[in-house]
PDB file of C-alpha atoms in Angstrom:
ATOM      1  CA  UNK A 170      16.527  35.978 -27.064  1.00 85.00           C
ATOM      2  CA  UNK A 171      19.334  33.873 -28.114  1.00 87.00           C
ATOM      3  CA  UNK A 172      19.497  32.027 -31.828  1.00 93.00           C
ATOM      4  CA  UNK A 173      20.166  28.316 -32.112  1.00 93.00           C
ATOM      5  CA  UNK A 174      20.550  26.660 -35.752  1.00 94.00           C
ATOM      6  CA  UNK A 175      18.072  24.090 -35.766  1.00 95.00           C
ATOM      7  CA  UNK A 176      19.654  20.683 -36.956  1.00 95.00           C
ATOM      8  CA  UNK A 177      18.620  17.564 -38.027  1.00 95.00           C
ATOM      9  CA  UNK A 178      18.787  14.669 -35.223  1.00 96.00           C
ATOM     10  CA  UNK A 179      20.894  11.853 -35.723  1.00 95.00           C
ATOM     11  CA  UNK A 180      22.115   8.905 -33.213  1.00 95.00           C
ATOM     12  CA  UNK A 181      25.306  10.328 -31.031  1.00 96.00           C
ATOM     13  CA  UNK A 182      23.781  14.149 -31.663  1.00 96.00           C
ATOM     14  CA  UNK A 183      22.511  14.732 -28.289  1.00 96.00           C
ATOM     15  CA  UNK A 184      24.396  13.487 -25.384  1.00 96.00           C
ATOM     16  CA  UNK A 185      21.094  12.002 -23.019  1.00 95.00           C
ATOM     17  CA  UNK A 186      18.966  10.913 -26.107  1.00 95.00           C
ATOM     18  CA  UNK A 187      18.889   7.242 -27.357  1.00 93.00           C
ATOM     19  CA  UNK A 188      17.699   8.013 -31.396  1.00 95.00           C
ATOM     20  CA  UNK A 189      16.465   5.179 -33.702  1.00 91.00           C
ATOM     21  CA  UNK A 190      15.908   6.965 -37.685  1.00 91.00           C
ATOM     22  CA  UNK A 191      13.114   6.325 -39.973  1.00 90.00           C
ATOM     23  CA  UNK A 192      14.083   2.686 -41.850  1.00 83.00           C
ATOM     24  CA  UNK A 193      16.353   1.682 -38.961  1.00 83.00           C
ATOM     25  CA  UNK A 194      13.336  -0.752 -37.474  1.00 80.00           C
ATOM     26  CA  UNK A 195      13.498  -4.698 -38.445  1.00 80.00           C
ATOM     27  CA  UNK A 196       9.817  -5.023 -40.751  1.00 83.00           C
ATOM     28  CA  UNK A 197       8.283  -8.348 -40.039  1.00 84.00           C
ATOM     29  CA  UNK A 198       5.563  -9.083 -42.217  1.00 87.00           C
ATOM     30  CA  UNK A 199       2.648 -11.442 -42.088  1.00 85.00           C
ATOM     31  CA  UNK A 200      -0.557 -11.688 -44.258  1.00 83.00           C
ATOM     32  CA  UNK A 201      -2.103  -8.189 -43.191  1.00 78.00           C
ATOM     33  CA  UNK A 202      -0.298  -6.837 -40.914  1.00 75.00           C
ATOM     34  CA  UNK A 203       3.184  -5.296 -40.498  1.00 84.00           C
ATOM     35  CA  UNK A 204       5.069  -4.841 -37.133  1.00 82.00           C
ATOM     36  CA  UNK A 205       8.164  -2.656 -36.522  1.00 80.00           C
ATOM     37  CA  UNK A 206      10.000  -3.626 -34.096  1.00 78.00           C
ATOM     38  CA  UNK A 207      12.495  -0.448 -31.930  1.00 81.00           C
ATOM     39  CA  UNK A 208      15.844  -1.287 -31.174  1.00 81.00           C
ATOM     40  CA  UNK A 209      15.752   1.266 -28.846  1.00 84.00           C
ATOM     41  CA  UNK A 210      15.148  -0.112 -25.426  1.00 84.00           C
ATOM     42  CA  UNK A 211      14.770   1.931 -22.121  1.00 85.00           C
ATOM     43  CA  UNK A 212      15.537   0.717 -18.872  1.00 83.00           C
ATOM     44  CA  UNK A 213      13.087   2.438 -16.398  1.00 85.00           C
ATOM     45  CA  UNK A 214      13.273   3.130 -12.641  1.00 84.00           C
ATOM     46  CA  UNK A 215       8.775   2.276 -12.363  1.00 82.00           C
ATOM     47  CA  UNK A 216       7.026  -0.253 -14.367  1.00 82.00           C
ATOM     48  CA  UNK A 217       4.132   1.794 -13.766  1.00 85.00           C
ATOM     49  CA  UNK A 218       3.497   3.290 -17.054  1.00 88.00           C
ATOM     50  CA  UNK A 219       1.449   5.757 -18.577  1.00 87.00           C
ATOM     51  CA  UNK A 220       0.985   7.032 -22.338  1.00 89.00           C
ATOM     52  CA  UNK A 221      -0.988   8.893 -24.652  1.00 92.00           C
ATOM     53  CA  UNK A 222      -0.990  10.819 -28.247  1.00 93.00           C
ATOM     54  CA  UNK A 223       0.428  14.399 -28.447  1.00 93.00           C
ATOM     55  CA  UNK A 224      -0.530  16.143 -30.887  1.00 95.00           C
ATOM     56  CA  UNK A 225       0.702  19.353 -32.298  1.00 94.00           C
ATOM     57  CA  UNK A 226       0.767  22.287 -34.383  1.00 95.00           C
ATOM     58  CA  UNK A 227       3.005  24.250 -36.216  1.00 94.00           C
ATOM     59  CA  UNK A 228       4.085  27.559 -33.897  1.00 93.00           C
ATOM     60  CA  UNK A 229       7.231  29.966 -33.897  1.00 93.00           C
ATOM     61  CA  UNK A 230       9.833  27.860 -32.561  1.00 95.00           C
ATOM     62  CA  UNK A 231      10.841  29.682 -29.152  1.00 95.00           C
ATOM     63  CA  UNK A 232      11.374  28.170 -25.995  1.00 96.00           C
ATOM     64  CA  UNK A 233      11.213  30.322 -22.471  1.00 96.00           C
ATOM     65  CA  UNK A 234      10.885  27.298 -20.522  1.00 96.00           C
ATOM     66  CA  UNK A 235      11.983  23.120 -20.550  1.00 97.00           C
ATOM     67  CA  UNK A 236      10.887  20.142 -18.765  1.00 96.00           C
ATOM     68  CA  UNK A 237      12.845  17.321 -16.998  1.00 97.00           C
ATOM     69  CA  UNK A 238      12.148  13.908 -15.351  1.00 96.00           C
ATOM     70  CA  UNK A 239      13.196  11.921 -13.054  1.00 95.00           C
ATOM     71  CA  UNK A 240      12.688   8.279 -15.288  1.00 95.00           C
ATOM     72  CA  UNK A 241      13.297   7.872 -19.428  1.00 95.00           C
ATOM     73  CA  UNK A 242      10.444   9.068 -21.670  1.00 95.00           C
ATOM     74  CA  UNK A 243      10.014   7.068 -24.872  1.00 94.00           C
ATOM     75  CA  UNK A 244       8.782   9.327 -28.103  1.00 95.00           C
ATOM     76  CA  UNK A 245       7.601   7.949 -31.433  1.00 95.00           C
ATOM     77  CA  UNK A 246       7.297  10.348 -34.267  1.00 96.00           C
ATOM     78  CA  UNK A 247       4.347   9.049 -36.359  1.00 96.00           C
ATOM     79  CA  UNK A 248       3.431  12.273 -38.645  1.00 97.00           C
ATOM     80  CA  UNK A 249       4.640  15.406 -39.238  1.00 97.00           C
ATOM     81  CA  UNK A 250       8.273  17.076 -38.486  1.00 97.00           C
ATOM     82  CA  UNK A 251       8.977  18.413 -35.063  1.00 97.00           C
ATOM     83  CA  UNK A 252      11.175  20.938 -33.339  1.00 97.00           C
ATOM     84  CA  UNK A 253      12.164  20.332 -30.207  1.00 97.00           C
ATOM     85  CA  UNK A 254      14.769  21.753 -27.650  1.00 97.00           C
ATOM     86  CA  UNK A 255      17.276  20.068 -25.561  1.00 98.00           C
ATOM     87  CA  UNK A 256      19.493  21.094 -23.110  1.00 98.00           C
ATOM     88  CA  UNK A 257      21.608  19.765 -19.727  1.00 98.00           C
ATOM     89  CA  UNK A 258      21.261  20.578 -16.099  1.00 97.00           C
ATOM     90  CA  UNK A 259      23.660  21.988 -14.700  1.00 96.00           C
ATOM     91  CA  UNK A 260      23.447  23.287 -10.444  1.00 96.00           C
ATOM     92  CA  UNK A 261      19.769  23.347 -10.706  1.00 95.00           C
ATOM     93  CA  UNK A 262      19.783  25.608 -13.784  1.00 97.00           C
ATOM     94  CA  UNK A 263      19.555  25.315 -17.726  1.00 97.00           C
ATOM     95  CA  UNK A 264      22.904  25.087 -19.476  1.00 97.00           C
ATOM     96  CA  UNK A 265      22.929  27.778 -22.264  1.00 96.00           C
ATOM     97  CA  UNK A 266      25.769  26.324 -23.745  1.00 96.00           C
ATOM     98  CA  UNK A 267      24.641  23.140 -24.205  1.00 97.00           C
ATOM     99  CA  UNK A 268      21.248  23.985 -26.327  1.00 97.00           C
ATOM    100  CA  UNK A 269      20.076  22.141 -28.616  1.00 97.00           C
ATOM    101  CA  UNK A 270      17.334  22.563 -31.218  1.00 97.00           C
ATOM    102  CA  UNK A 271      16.728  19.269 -33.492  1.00 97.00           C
ATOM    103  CA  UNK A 272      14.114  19.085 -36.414  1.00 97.00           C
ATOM    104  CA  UNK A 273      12.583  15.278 -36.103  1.00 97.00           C
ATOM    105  CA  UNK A 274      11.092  13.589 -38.553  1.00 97.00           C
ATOM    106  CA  UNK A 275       8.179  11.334 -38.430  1.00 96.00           C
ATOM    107  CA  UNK A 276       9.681   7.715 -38.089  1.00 94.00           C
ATOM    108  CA  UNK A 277      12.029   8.544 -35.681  1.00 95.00           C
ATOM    109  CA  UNK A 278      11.812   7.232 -31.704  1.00 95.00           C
ATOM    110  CA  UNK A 279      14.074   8.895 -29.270  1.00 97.00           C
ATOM    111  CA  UNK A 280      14.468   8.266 -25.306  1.00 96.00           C
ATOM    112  CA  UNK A 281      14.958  11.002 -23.127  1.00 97.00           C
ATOM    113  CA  UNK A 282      17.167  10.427 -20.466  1.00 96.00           C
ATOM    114  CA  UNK A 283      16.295  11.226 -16.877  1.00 96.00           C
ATOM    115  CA  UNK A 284      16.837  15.072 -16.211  1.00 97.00           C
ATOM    116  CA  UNK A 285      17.710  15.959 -19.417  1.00 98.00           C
ATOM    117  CA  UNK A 286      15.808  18.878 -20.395  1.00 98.00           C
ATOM    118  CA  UNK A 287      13.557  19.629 -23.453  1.00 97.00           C
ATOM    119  CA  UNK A 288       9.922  20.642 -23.894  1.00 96.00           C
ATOM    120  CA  UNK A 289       6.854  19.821 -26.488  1.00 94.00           C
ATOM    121  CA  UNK A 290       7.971  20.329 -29.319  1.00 95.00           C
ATOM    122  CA  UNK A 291       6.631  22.430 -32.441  1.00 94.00           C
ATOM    123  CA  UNK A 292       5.408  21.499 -35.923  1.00 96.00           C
ATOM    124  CA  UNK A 293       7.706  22.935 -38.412  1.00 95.00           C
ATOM    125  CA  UNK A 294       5.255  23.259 -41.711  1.00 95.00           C
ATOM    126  CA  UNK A 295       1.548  23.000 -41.494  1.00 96.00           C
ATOM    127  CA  UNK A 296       1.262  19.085 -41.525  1.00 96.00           C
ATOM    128  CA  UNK A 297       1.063  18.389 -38.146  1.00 95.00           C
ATOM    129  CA  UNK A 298       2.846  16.511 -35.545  1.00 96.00           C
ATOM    130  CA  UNK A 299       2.133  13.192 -33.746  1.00 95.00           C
ATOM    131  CA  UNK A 300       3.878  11.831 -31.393  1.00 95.00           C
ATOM    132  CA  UNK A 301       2.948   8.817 -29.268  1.00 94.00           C
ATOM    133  CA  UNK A 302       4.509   9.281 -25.799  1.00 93.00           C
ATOM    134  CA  UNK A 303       5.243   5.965 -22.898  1.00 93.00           C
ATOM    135  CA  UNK A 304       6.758   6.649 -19.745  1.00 93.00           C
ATOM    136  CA  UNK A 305       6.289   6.411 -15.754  1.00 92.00           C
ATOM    137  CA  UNK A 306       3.824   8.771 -14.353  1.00 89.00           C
ATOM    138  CA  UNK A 307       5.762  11.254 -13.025  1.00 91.00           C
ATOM    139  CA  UNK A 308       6.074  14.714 -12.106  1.00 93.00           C
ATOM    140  CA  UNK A 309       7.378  17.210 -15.043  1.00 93.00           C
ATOM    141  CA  UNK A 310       9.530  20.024 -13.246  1.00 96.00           C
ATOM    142  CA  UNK A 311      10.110  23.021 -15.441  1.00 96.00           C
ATOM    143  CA  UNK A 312      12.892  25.597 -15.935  1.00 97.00           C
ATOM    144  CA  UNK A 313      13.366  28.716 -17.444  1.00 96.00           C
ATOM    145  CA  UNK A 314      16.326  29.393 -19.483  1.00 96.00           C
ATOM    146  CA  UNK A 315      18.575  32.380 -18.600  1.00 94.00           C
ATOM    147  CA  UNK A 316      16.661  33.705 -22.173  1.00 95.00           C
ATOM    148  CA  UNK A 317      14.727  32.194 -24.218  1.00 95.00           C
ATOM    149  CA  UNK A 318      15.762  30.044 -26.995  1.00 95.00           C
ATOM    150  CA  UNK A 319      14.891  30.690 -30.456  1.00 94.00           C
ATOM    151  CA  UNK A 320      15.286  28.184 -33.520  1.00 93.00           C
ATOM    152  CA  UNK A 321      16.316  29.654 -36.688  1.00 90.00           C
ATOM    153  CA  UNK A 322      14.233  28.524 -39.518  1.00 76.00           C
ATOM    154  CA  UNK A 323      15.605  30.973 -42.225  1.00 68.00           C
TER     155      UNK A 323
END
């Protein structure tokens, strides 16, 4: 199993992931209610889309396989701080050298580019994780890496 250092996501981190931080949203306020607006915006090949609530748990951060897509998947972090693995494509195949394991905390949207690999993420404490997912309804192809991948939380 190979070790990745799992590090904190930040905009520019992760070539194929658009990443707005907690506090980077405009606040408009009005009597009783709030809105926060993303400056995040994802161009998408459908305007068919689909969404839901994912929620998670806290679990040993090892990966043996990722997803991909072939349209953008918007992710907003509402609760909890996640794990999650990233990686490229490269001739049909996981790029080991390219790995990426980012702790993400609530706040924080990110868009996944198409065919950039990652997978649901984990919960890195017991509070846990919810994320409220938008994209196309589309297929989710999966791929194992040559071994798994294994965040190091120590």
């Amino acid at each position: 199993m190979k070790q990745y250092k799992i590090q904190d996501i930040a905009p520019g981190l992760i070539k194929g992931v658009d990443v707005q931080m907690p506090g980077a949203a405009e606040v408009y306020r009005e009597n009783w209610f709030e809105w926060r607006a993303t400056t995040l915006r994802a161009g998408m090949k459908q305007s068919t889309l689909a969404g839901g609530v994912l929620n998670i748990w806290k679990h040993t951060p090892v990966f043996a396989e990722l997803e991909y897509h072939e349209d953008c998947e918007m992710f907003y972090f509402v609760q909890g701080t996640a794990i999650m693995p990233f990686a490229d494509i490269q001739d049909g195949k996981i790029d080991m050298d390219s790995v990426q394991l980012v702790r993400v905390p609530a706040g924080t949207q990110i868009i996944i580019h198409p065919n950039k690999a990652h997978f649901v993420a984990v919960a890195q404490d017991d509070t846990p994780v919810t994320i409220i997912v938008t994209s196309p309804a589309m297929d989710a192809p999966r791929l194992s890496p040559a071994e798994a991948l294994e965040g190091i939380t120590r």
